[in-house]
Each structure stands twice: as C-alpha cells, then as structure tokens.
PDB file of C-alpha atoms and ligand atoms in Angstrom:
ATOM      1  CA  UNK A 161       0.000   0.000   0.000  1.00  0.00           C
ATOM      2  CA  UNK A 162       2.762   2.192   0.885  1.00  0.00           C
ATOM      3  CA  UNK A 163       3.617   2.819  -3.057  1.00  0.00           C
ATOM      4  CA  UNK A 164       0.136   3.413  -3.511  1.00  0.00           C
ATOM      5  CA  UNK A 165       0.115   6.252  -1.199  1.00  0.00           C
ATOM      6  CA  UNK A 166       3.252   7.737  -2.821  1.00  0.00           C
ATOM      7  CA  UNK A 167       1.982   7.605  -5.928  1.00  0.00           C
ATOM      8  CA  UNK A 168      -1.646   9.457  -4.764  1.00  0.00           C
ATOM      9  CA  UNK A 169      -1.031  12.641  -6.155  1.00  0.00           C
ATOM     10  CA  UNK A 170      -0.586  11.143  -9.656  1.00  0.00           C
ATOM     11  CA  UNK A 171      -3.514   9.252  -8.996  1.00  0.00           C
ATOM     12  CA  UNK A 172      -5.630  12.617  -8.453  1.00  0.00           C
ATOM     13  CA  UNK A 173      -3.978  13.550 -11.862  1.00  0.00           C
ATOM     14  CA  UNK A 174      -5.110  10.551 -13.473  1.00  0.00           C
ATOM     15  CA  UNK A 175      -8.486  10.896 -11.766  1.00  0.00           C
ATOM     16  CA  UNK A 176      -9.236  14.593 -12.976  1.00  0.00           C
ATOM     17  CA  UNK A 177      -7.740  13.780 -16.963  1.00  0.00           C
ATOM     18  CA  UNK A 178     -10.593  11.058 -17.105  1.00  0.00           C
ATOM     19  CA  UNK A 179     -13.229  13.233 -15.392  1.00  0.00           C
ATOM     20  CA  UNK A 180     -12.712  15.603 -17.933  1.00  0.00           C
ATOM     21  CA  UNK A 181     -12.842  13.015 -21.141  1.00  0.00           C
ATOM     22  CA  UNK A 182     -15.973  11.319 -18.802  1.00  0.00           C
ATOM     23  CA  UNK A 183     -17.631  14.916 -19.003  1.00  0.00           C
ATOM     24  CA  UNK A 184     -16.874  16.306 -22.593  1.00  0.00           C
ATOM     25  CA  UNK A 185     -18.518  13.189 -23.644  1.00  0.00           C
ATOM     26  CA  UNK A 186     -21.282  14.095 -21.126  1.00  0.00           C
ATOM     27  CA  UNK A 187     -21.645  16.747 -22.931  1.00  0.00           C
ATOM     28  CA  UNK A 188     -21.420  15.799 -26.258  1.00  0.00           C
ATOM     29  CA  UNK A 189     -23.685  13.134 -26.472  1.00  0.00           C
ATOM     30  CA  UNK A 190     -27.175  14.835 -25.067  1.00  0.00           C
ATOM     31  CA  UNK A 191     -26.548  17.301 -27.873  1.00  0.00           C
ATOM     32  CA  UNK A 192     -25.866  14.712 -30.555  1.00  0.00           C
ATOM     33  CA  UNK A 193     -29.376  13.391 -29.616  1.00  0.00           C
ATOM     34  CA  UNK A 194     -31.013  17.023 -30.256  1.00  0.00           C
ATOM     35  CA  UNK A 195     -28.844  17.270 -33.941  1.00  0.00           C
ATOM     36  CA  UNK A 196     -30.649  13.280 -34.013  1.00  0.00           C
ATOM     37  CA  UNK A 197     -33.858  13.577 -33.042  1.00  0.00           C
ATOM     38  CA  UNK A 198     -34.842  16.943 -35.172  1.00  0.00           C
ATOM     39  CA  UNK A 199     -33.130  14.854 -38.433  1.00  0.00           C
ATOM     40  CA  UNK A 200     -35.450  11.819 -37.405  1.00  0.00           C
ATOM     41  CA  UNK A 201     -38.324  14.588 -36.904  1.00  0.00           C
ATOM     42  CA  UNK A 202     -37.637  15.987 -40.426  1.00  0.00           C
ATOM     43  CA  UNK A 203     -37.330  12.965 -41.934  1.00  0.00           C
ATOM     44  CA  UNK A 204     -33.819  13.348 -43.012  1.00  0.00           C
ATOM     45  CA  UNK A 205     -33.028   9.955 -42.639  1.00  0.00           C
ATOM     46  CA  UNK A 206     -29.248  10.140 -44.368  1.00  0.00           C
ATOM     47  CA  UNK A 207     -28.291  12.061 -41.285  1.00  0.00           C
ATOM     48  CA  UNK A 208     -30.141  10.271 -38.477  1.00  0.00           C
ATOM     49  CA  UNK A 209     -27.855   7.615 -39.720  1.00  0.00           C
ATOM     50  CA  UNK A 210     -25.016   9.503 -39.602  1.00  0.00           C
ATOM     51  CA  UNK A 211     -25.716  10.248 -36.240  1.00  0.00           C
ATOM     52  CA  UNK A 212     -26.040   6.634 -34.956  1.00  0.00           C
ATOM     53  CA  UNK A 213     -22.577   5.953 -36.240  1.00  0.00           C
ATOM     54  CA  UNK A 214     -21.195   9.287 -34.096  1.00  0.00           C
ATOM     55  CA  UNK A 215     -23.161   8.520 -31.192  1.00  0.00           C
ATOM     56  CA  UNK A 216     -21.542   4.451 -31.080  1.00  0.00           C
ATOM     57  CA  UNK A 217     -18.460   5.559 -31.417  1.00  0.00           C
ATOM     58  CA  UNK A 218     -18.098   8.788 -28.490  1.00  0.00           C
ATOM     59  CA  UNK A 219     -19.935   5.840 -26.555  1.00  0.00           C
ATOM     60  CA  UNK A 220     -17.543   3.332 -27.091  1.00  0.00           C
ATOM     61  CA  UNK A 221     -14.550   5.396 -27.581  1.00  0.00           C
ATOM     62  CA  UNK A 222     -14.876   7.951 -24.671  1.00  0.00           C
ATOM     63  CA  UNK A 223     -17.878   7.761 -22.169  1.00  0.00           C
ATOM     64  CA  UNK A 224     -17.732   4.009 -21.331  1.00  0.00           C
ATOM     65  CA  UNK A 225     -13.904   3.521 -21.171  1.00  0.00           C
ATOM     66  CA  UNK A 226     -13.458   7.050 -18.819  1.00  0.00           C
ATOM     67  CA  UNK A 227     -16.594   6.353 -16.699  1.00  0.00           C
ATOM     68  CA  UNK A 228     -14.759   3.255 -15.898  1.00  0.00           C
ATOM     69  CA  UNK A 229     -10.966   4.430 -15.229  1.00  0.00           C
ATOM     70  CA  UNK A 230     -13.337   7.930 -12.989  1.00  0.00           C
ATOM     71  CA  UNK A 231     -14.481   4.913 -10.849  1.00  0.00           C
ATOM     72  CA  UNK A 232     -11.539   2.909 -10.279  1.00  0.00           C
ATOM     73  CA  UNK A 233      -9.168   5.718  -9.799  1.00  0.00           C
ATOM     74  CA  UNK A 234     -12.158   7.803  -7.730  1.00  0.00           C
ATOM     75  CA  UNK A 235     -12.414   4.837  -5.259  1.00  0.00           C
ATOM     76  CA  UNK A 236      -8.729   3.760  -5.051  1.00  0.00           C
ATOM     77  CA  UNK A 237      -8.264   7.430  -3.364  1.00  0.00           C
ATOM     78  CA  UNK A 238     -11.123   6.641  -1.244  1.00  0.00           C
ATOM     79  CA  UNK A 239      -9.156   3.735   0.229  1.00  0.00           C
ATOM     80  CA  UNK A 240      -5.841   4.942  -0.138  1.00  0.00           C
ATOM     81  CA  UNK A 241      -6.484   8.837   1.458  1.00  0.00           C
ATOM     82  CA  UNK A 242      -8.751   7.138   3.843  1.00  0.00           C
ATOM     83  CA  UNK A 243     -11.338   9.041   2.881  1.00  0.00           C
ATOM     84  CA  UNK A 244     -14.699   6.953   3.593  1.00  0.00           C
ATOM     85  CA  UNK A 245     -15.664   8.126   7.095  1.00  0.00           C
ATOM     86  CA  UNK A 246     -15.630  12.083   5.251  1.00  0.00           C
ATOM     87  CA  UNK A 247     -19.738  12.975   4.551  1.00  0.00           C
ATOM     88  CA  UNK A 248     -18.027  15.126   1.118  1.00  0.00           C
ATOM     89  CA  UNK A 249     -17.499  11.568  -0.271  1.00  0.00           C
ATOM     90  CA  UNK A 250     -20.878  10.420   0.636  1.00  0.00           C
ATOM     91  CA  UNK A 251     -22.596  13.154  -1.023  1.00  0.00           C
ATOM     92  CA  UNK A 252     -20.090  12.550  -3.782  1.00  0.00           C
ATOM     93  CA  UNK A 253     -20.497   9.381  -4.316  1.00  0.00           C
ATOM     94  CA  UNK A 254     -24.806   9.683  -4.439  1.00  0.00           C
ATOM     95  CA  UNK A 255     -24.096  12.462  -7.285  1.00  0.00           C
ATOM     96  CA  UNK A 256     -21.959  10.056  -9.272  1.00  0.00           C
ATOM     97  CA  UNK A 257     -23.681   7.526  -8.824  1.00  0.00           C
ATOM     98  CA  UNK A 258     -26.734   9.707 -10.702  1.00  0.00           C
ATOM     99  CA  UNK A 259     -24.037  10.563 -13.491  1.00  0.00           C
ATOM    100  CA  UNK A 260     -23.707   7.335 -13.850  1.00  0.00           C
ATOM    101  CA  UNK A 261     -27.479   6.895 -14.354  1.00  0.00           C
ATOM    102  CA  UNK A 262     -27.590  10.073 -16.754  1.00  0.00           C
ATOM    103  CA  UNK A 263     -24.809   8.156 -18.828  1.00  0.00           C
ATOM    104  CA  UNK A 264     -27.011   4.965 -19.204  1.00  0.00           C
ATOM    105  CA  UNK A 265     -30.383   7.402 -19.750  1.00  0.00           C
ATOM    106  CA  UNK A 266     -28.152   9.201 -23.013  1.00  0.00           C
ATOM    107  CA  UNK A 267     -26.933   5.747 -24.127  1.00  0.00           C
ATOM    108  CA  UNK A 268     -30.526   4.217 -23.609  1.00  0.00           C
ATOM    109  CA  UNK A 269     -32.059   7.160 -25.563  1.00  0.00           C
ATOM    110  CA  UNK A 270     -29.329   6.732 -28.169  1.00  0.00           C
ATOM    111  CA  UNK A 271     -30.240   3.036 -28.990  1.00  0.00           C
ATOM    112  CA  UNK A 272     -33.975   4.054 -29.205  1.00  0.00           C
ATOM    113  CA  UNK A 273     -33.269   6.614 -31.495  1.00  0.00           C
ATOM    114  CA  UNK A 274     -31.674   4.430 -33.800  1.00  0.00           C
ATOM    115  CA  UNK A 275     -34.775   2.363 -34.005  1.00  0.00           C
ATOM    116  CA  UNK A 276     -36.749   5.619 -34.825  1.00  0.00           C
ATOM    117  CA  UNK A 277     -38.147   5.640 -31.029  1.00  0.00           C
ATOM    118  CA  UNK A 278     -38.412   9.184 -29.999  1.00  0.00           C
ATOM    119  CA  UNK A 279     -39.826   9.512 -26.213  1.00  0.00           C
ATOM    120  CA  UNK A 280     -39.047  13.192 -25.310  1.00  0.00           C
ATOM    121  CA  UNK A 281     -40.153  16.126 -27.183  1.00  0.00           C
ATOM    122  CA  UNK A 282     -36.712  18.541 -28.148  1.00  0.00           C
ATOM    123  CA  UNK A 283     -37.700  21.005 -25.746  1.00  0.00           C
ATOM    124  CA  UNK A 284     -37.363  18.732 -22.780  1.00  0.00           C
ATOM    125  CA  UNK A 285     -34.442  16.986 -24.278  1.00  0.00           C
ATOM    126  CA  UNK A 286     -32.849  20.204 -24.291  1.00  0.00           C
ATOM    127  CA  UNK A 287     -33.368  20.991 -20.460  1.00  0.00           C
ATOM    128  CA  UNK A 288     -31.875  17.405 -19.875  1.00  0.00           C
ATOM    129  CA  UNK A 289     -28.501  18.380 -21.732  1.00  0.00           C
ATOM    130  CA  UNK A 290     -27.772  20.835 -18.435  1.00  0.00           C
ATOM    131  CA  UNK A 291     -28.025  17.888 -16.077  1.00  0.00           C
ATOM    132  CA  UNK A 292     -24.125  16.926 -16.250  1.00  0.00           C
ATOM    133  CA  UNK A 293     -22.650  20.497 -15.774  1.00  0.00           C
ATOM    134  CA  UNK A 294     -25.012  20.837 -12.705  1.00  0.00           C
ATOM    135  CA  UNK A 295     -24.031  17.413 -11.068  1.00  0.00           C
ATOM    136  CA  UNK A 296     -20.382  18.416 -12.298  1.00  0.00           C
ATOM    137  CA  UNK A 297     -20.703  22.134 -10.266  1.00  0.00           C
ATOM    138  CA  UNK A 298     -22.204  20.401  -7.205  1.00  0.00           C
ATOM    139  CA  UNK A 299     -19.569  17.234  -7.688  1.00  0.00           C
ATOM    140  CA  UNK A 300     -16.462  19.616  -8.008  1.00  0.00           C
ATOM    141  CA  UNK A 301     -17.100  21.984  -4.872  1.00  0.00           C
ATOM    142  CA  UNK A 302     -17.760  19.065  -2.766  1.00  0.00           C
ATOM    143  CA  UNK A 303     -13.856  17.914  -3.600  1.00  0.00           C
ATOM    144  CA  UNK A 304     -12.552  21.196  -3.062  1.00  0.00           C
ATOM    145  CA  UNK A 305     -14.518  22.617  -0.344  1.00  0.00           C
ATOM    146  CA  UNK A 306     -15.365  19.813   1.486  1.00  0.00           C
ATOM    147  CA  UNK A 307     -18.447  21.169   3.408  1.00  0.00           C
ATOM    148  CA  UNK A 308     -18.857  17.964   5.828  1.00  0.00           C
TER     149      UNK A 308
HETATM  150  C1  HEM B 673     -16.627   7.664  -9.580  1.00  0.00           C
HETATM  151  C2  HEM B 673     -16.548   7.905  -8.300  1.00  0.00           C
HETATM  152  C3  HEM B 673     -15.587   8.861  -7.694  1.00  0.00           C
HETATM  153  C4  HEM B 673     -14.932   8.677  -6.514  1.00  0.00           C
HETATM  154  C5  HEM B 673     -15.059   7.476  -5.589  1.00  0.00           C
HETATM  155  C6  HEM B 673     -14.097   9.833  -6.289  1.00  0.00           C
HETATM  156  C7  HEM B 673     -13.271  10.029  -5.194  1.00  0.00           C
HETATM  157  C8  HEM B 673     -12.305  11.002  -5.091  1.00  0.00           C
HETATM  158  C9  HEM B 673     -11.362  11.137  -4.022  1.00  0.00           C
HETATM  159  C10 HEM B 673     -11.285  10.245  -2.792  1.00  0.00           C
HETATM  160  C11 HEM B 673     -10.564  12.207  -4.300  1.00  0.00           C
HETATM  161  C12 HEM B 673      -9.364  12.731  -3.467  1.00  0.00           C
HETATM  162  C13 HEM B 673      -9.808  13.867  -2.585  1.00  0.00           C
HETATM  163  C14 HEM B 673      -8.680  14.446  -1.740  1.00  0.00           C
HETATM  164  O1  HEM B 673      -7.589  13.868  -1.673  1.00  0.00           O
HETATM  165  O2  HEM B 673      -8.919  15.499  -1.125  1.00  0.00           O
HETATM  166  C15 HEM B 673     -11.023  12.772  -5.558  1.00  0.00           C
HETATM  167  C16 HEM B 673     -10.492  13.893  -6.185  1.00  0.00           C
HETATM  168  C17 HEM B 673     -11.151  14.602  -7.144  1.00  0.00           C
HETATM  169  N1  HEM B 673     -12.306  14.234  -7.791  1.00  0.00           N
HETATM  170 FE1  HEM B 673     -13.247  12.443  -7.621  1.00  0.00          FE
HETATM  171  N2  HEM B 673     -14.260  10.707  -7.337  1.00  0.00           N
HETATM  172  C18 HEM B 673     -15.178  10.184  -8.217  1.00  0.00           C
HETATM  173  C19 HEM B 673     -15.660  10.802  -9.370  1.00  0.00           C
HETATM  174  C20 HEM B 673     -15.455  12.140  -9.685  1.00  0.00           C
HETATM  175  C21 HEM B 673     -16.200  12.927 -10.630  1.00  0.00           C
HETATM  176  C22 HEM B 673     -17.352  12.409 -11.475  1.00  0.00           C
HETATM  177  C23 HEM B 673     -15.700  14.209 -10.610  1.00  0.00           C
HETATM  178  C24 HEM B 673     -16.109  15.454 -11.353  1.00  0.00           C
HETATM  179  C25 HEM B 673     -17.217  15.593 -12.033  1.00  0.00           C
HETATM  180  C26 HEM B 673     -14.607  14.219  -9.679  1.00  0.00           C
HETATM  181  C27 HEM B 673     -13.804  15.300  -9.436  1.00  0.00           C
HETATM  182  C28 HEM B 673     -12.678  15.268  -8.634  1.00  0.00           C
HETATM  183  C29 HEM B 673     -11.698  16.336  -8.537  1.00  0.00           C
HETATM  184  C30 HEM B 673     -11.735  17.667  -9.301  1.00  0.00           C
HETATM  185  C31 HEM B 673     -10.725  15.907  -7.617  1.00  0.00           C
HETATM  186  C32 HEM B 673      -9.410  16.648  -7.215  1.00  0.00           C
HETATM  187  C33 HEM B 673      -9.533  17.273  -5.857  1.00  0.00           C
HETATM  188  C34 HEM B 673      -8.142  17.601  -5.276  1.00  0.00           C
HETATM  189  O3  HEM B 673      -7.398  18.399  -5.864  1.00  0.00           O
HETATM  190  O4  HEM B 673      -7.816  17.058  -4.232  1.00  0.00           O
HETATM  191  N3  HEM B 673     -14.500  12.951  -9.117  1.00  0.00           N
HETATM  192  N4  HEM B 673     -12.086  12.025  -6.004  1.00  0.00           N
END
C-alpha cells in the first residue's frame, strides 16, 4: 500500500484527466441526440444515420472507457487517502452515482433513437442536456470545499 500512497497525487492527476474526457462526452452526447432527433423529426433519414454511427463511437470510444478508469481511480483514493468516514465523499459518491445513471439514460435514448423511437419532445431533451454540468458544479465543490 505504501507505493500506492506515494503515488496518490498522480492518482488525483489521473483521476481529474478522465473526469474531464468522462464529461466532454457528457456533454457531447445529449446534444448529438437534439442534432438526431430533429433529423429523425424531419425525416432526413441520411443524417439520423449519420448520427447513430457518431453517437456508437463517443460511446464506445470515450464515455464508457473514462466512466470506468473515474471509478476505479475515484475509489482507489477513497481507500488509499482514507477518505470513507468524510460525509463530502458520501454526497459525492450519491451524485456520481446519478451521473452514472444520466450516462445509461443518453446511451438508452441513443439506442432508441436508432430504431426511430423518440420519447421526449426537443424542448425537454434540451433541459436534460444541463443535467451533467449541474451534477459536475455540485460534484467539483464538494472535492474542493469539502463542506462535511
Ligand atoms: C466515480 C466515483 C468517484 C470517486 C469514488 C471519487 C473520489 C475522489 C477522491 C477520494 C478524491 C481525493 C480527494 C482528496 O484527496 O482530497 C477525488 C479527487 C477529485 N475528484 Fe473524484 N471521485 C469520483 C468521481 C469524480 C467525478 C465524477 C468528478 C467530477 C465531475 C470528480 C472530481 C474530482 C476532482 C476535481 C478531484 C481533485 C480534488 C483535489 O485536488 O484534491 N470525481 N475524487
């Protein structure tokens, strides 16, 4: 354990590169849906297509792999900083957890909209694009401020 803890502050390194590849496909992929949906919507069928293709490959090229380095490198500094009795990383950990769930939502939504099922108008899919950079704002001044 003892080169583990040595090593923790290139750990946090490692941690925040893949939160930020995690997020800017966060990002990225609600919108793709919007660009998706409105081609399904206007029967543009060429691009919908197009679409799929973009939205397989940020999933299986970005999101999945960083969501799953953000967890194992998030909870290896949990056990290495000794950090599980702290209430930040309890609060932390719930909002992640509902990233997490926000990732599989976008994914699920993605695969629908392949088969042509649409079950949000754009407006509302629109509103649900801001969910990551609010769990992000929430996520990131739990870390640094550490409130309880
Ligand atoms: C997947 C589950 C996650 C776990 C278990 C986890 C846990 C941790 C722990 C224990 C630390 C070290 C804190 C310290 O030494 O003070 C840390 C650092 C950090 N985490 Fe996470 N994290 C996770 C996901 C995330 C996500 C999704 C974000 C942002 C959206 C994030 C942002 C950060 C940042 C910015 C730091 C650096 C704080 C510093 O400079 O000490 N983490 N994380």
């Amino acid at each position: 354990m003892d080169w583990l803890a040595g090593a923790y502050l290139w750990i946090v390194a490692a941690h925040v590169i893949f939160v930020i590849f995690w997020m800017a496909g966060l990002f990225m992929l609600p919108r793709y849906l919007v660009y998706h949906q409105e081609a399904l919507v206007a029967g543009r069928d060429g691009e919908a297509a197009e679409w799929v293709v973009r939205e397989g490959k940020i999933r299986s090229i970005i999101l999945t792999p960083a969501m799953i380095v953000v967890w194992v490198l998030g909870l290896t500094l949990a056990t290495v900083g000794q950090h599980w009795g702290e209430g930040w990383l309890h609060a932390k950990l719930l909002l992640v957890l509902a990233l997490s769930g926000y990732h599989g939502w976008a994914v699920g939504y993605a695969k629908r909209l392949a088969k042509g099922v649409m079950r949000l108008d754009g407006r509302r899919l629109r509103m649900l694009n801001e969910v990551p950079a609010l769990l992000a704002t929430v996520i990131v001044v739990l870390v640094f401020v550490k409130p309880f």
